[in-house]
Coordinates of C-alpha atoms and ligand atoms in Angstrom, one line a residue:
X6 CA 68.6 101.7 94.7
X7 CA 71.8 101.8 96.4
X8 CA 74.6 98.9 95.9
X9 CA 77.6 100.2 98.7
X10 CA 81.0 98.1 98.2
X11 CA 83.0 98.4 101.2
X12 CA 87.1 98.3 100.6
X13 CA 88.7 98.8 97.2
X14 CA 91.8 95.9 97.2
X15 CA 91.5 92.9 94.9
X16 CA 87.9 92.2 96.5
X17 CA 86.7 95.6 96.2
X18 CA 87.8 96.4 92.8
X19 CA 86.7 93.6 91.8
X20 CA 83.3 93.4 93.1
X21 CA 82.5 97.1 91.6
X22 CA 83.8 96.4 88.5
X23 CA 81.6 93.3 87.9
X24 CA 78.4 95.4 89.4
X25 CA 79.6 98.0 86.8
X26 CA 78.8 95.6 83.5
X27 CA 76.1 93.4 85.2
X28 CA 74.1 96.4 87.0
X29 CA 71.2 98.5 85.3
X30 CA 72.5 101.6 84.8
X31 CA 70.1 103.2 87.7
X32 CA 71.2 101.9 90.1
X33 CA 73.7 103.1 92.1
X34 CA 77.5 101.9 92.9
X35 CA 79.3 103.2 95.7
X36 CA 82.6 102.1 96.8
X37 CA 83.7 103.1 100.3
X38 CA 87.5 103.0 100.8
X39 CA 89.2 105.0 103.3
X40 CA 92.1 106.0 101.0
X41 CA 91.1 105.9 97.4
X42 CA 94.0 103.6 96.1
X43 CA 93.9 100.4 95.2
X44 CA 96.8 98.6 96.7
X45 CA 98.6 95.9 95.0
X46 CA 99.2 94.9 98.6
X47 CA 100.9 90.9 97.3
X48 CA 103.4 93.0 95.9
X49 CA 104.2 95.4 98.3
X50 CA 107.5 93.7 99.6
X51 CA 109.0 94.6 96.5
X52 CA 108.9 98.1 97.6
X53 CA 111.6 97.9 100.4
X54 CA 114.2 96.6 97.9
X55 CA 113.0 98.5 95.2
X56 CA 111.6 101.8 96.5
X57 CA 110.9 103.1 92.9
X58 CA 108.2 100.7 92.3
X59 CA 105.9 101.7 95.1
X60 CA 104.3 104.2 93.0
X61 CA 103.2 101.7 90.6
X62 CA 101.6 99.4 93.3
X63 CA 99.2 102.3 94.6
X64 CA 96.7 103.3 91.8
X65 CA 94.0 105.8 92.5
X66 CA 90.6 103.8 92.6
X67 CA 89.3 106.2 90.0
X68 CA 91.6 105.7 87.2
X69 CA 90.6 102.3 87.1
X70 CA 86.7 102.4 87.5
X71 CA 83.7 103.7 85.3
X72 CA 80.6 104.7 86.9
X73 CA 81.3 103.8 90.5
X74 CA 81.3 106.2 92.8
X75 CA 84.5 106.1 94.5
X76 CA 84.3 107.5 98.1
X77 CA 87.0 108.3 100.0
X78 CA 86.2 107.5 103.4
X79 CA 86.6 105.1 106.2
X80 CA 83.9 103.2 107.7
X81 CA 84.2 102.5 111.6
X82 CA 81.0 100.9 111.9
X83 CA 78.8 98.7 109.5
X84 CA 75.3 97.3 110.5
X85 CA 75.1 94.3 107.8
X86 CA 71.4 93.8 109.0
X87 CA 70.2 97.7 108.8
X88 CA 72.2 98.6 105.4
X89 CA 73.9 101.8 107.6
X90 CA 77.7 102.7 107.6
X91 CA 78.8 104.8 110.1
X92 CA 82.2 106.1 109.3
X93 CA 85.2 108.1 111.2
X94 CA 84.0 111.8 110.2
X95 CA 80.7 111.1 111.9
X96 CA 78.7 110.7 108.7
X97 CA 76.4 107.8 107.5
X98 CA 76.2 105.7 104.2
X99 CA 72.4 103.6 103.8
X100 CA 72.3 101.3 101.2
X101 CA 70.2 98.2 100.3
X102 CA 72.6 96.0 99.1
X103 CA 76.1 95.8 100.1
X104 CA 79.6 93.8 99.7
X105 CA 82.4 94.0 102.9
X106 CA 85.7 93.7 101.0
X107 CA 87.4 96.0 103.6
X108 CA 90.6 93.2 104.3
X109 CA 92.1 92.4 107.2
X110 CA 94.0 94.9 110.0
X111 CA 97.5 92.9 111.8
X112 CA 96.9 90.6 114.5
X113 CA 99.3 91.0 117.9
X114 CA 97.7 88.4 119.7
X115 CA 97.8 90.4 122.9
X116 CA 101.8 89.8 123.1
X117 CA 103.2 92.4 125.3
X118 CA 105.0 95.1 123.5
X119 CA 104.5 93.4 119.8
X120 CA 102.6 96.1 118.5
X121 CA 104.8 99.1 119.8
X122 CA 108.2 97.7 118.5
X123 CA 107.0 95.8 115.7
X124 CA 106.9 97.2 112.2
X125 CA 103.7 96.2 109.7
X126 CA 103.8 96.0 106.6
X127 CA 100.3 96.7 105.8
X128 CA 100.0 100.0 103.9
X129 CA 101.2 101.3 100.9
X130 CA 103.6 103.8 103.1
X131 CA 105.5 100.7 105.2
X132 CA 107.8 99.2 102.9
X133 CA 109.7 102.5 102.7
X134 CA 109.7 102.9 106.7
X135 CA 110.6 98.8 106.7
X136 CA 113.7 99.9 104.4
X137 CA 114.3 103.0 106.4
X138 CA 114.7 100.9 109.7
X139 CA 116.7 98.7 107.9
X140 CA 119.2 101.0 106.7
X141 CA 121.7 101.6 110.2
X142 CA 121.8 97.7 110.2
X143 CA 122.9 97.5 106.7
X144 CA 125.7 100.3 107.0
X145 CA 126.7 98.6 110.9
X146 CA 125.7 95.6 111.1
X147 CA 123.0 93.5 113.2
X148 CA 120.2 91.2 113.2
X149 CA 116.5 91.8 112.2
X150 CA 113.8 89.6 114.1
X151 CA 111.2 88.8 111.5
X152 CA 108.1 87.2 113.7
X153 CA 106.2 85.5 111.6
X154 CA 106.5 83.2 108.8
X155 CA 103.9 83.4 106.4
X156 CA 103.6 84.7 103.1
X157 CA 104.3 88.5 104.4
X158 CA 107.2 87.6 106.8
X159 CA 109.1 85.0 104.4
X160 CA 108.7 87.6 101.1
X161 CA 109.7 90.6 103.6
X162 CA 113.0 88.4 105.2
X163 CA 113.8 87.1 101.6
X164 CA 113.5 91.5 100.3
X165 CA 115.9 92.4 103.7
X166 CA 118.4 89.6 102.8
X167 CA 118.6 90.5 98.9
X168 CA 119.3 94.0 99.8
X169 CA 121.9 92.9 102.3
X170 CA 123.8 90.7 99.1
X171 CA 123.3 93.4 96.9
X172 CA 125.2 95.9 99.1
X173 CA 127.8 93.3 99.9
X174 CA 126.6 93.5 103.5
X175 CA 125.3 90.0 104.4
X176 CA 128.4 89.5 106.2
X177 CA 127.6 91.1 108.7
X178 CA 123.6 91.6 108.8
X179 CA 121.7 88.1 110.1
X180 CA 117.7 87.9 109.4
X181 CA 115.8 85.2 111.8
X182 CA 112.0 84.1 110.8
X183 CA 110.4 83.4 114.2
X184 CA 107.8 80.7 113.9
X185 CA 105.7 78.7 116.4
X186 CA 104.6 76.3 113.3
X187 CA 106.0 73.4 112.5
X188 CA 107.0 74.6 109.0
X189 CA 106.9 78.2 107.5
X190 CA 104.6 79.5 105.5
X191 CA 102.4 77.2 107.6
X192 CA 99.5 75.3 105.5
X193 CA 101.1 75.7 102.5
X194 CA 101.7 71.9 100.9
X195 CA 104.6 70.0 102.2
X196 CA 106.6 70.5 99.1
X197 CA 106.2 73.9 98.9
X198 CA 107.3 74.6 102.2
X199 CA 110.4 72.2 101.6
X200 CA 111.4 74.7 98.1
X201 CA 110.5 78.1 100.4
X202 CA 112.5 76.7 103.4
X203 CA 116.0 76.1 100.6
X204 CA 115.1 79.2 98.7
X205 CA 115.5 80.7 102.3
X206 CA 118.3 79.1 103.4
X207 CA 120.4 79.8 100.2
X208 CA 119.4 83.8 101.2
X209 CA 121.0 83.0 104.3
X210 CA 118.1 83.9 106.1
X211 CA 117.9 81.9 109.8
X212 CA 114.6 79.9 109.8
X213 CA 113.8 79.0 113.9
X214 CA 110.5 76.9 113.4
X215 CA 108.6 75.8 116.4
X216 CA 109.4 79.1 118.4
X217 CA 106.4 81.0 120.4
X218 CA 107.6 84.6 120.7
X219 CA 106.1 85.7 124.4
X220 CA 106.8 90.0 124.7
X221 CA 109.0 92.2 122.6
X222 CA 110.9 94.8 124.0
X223 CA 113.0 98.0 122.5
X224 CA 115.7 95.2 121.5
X225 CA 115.2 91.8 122.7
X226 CA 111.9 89.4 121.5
X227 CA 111.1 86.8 124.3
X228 CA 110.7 83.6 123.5
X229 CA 108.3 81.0 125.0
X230 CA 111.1 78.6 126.7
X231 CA 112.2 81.9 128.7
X232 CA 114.9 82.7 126.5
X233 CA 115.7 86.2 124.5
X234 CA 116.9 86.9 121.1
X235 CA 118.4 90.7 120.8
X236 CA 117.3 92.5 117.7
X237 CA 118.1 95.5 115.9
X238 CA 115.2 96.0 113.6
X239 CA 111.9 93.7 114.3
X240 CA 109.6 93.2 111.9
X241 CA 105.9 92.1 113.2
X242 CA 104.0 89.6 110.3
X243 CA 101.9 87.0 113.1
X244 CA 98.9 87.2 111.5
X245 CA 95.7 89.2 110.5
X246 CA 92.5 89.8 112.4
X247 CA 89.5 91.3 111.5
X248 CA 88.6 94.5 110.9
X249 CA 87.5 96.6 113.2
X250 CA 83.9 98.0 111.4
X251 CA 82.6 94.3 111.4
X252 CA 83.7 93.6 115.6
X253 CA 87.2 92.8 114.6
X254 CA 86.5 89.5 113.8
X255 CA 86.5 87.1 110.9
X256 CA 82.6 86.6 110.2
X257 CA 82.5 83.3 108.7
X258 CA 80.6 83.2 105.1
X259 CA 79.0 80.2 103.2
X260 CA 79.9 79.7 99.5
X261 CA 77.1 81.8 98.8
X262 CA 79.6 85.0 100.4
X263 CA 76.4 85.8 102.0
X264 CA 76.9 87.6 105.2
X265 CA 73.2 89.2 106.0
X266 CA 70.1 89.3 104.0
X267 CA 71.5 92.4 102.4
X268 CA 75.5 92.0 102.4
X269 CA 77.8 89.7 100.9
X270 CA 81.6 89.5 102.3
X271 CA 84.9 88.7 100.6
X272 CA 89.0 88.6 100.9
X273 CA 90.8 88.8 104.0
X274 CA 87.8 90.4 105.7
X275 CA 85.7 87.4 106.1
X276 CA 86.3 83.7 106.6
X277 CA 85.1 81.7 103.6
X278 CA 83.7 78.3 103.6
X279 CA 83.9 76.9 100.4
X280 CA 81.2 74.9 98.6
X281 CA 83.3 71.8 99.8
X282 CA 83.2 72.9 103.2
X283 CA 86.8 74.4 103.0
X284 CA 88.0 77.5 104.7
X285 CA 89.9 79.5 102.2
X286 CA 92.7 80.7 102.2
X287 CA 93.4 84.7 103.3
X288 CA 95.3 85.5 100.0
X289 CA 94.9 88.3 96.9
X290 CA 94.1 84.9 94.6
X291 CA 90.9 83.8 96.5
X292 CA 90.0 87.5 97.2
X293 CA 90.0 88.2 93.1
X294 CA 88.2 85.1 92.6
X295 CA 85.3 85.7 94.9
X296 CA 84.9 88.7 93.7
X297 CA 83.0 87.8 90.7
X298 CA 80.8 85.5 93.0
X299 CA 79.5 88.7 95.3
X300 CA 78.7 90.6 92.1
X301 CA 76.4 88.0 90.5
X302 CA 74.5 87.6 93.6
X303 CA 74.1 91.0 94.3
X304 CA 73.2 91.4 90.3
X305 CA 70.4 88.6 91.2
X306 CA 69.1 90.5 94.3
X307 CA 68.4 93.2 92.2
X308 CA 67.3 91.8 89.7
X309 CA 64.7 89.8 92.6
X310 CA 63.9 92.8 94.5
X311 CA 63.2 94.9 90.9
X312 CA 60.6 92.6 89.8
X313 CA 58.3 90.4 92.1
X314 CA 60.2 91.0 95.6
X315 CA 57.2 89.0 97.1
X316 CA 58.6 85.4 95.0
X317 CA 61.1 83.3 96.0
X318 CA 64.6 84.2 95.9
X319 CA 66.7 83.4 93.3
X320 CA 69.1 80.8 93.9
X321 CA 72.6 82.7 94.6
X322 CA 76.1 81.3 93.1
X323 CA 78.6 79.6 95.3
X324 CA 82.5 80.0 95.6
X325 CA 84.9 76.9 95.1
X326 CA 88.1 77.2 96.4
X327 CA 89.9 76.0 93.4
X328 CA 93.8 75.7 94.0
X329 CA 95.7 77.2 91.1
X330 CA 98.7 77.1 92.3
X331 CA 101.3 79.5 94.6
X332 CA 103.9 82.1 93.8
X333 CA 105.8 83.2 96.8
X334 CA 109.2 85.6 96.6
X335 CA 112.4 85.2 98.1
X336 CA 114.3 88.1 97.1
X337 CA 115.4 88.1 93.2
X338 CA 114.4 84.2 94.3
X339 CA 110.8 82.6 93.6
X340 CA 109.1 79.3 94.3
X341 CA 105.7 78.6 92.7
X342 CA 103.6 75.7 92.4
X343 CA 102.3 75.1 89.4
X344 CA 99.8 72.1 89.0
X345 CA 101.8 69.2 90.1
X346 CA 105.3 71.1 90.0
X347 CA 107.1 72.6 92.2
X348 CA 109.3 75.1 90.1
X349 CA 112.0 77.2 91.8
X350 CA 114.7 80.1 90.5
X351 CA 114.0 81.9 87.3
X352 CA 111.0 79.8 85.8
X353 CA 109.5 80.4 89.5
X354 CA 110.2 83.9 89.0
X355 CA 108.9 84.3 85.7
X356 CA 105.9 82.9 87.1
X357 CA 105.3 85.3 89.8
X358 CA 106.1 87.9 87.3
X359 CA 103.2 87.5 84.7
X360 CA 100.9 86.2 87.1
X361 CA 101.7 90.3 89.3
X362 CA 101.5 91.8 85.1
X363 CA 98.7 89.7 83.8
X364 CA 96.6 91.1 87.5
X365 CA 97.3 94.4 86.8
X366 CA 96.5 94.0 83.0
X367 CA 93.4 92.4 84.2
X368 CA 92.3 95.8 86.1
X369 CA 93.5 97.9 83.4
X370 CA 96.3 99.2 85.0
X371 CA 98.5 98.5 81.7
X372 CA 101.7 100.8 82.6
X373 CA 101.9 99.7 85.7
X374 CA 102.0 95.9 84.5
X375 CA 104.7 97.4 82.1
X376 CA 106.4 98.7 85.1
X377 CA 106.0 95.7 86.9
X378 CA 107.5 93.4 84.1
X379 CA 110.6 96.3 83.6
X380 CA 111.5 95.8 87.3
X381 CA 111.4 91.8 87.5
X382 CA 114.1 91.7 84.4
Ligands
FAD113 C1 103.6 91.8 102.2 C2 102.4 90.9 101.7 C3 102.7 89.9 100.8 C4 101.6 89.1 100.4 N1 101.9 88.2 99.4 C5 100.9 87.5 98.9 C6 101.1 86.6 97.8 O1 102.3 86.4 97.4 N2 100.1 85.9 97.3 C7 98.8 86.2 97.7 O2 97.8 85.6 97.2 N3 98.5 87.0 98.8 C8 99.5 87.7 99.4 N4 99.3 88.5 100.4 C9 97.9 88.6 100.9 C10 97.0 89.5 100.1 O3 97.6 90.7 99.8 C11 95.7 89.7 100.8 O4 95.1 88.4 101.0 C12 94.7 90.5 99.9 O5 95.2 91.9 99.9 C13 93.3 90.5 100.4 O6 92.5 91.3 99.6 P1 91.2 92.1 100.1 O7 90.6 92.8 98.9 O8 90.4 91.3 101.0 O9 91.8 93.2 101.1 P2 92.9 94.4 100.8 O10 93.7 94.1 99.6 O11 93.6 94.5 102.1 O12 92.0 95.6 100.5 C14 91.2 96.2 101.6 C15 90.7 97.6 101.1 O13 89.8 98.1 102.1 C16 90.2 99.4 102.5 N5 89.8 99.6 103.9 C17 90.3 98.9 105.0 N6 89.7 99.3 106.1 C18 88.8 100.2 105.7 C19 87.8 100.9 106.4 N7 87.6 100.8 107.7 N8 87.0 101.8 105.7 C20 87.2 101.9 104.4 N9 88.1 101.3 103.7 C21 88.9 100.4 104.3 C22 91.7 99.5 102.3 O14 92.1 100.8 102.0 C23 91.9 98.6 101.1 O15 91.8 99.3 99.8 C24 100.3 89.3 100.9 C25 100.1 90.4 101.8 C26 101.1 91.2 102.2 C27 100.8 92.3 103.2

């Protein structure tokens, strides 16, 4: 028997290392992932202020699982009914149980010219090209368009404008946020948004809310009410989509993760309803917590279809979407929310610091929590 995971980020890892202790030792793990590293893609912002801890954000898959195949590959097509991948060399993958943890891809919402001028920051490799776009506006001057402002568009503003301070340049370097939302990151809590929105301001970074951006040329970003804002670097953070193997959609999951009779989905790749009817949240916290959820059912599939396939079905384990709290980074800044409290400055970034370690810990990637830890002091 054949159990394929599909993706190897906080979902993917996840889900094959819980197969790996729950699984009889016959049956097969196989994790698809079309570049064999596991990116610590919540951190990756770091990376274009500090380029010297990229390395310890992208960890090859194998270093940090036992007997799970790791397969470097990427999958263009996936038929959750049949149990078949079809991926971009032409080869196949069957299997007869399966998890789709393969994340999300950016979304340009079909605005004209966003996806050629824009940069992403979406793989391990775009912080540094982020930083290297950056650098002519940081020796002459100018503005950077950051449109977007969720979690990837306020950490990557809050990185550009610490990097501006630190090289005495914010005289003359200005960062906008372009949001249509009322508030940025929109749906976070009210309070939260109110600390991110100072913590943002103190950086000097110009927050526009309420603003649709409409086309982006080579170095203006049109804006809904017909007006233009001239840029010098623009960075792209709208949104994700799905990915492109499962129709490019979102499939929307129950709490049971269950996506076919065969495959379970979770992360950014699916859209989760909770088991109180919640949508959660596209984020690495919800991803690493469903994880466990995808593995147990699969381990009970197994199990079912090992002994008397012909019974009834076990009854499968649900996902709650719990909130535990935020960490989001401004620069050398932080807010988090922690319970009830909204803490900001160093507790907030102490916070976001053993939360990154204790992850990385957590997948046994013990230097690199080290590393991590080393680069917030
Ligand atoms: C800059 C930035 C900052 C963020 N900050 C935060 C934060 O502060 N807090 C937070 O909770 N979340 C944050 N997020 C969101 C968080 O990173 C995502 O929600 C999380 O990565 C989702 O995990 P995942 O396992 O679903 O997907 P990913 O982590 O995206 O992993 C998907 C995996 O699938 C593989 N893959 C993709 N397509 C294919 C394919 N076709 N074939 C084979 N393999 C494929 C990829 O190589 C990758 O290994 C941030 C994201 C970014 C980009």
């Amino acid at each position: 028997m054949r159990v394929a995971v599909f993706g190897g980020g906080y979902a993917g890892l996840g889900v094959a290392r819980h197969l790996e202790q729950s699984l009889p030792a016959d049956v097969e793990i196989h994790l698809v992932d079309e570049s064999g590293i596991h990116v610590v893609r919540h951190l990756l912002h770091r990376a274009i202020r500090r380029p010297e801890v990229a390395q310890s954000l992208s960890i090859p898959l194998r270093e940090l699982l036992g007997r799970t195949i790791v397969d470097q590959r990427r999958v263009t097509d996936l038929d959750v009914e049949a149990g078949h991948a079809t991926m971009a060399d032409g080869s196949e993958l069957q299997f007869d149980l399966g998890a789709v943890c393969i994340g999300a891809e950016p979304a340009f919402y079909g605005i004209d010219g966003a996806e050629d001028h824009g940069a992403v920051l979406h793989r391990a490799g775009d912080a540094a090209r982020i930083r290297e776009g950056f650098m002519p506006v940081l020796d002459d001057g100018g503005r950077v368009v950051v449109g977007g402002g969720g979690l990837t568009g306020v950490q990557v503003a809050g990185e550009l404008a610490t990097l501006a301070t630190e090289h005495d340049a914010s005289e003359h370097v200005e960062i906008t946020i372009l949001e249509q939302a009322d508030a940025v990151p929109p749906g976070l809590d009210e309070r939260m948004q109110e600390a991110i929105d100072e913590a943002l301001t103190s950086a000097g970074i110009d927050v526009r809310t309420g603003t649709t951006i409409t086309s982006v040329d080579a170095d203006r970003v049109g804006v809904a009410e017909g007006k233009h804002l001239a840029y010098d670097q623009f960075v792209w953070a709208g949104g994700i989509r799905g990915p492109t193997a499962v129709g490019a959609h979102r499939p929307r999951v129950p709490a049971t993760l269950r996506l076919s009779e065969r495959v379970f989905g979770a992360g950014d790749a699916v859209e989760v309803i909770d088991e109180n009817g919640r949508s959660a949240p596209a984020m690495a916290h919800t991803a690493i917590r469903q994880a466990p959820v995808v593995a147990e059912n699969i381990a009970r599939l197994v199990e079912h279809r090992r002994s008397d396939a012909s019974s009834f079905e076990p009854r499968l384990d649900r996902y709650r979407d719990d909130d535990l709290g935020w960490t989001v980074s401004i620069g050398a800044d932080a807010v988090a929310a922690v319970g009830p409290s909204i803490l900001t400055g160093p507790a907030a970034v102490g916070v976001k610091t053993v939360v990154g370690a204790g992850y990385l810990a957590d997948i046994g990637a013990v230097s690199e929590a080290i590393e991590h830890v080393r680069e917030a002091l």
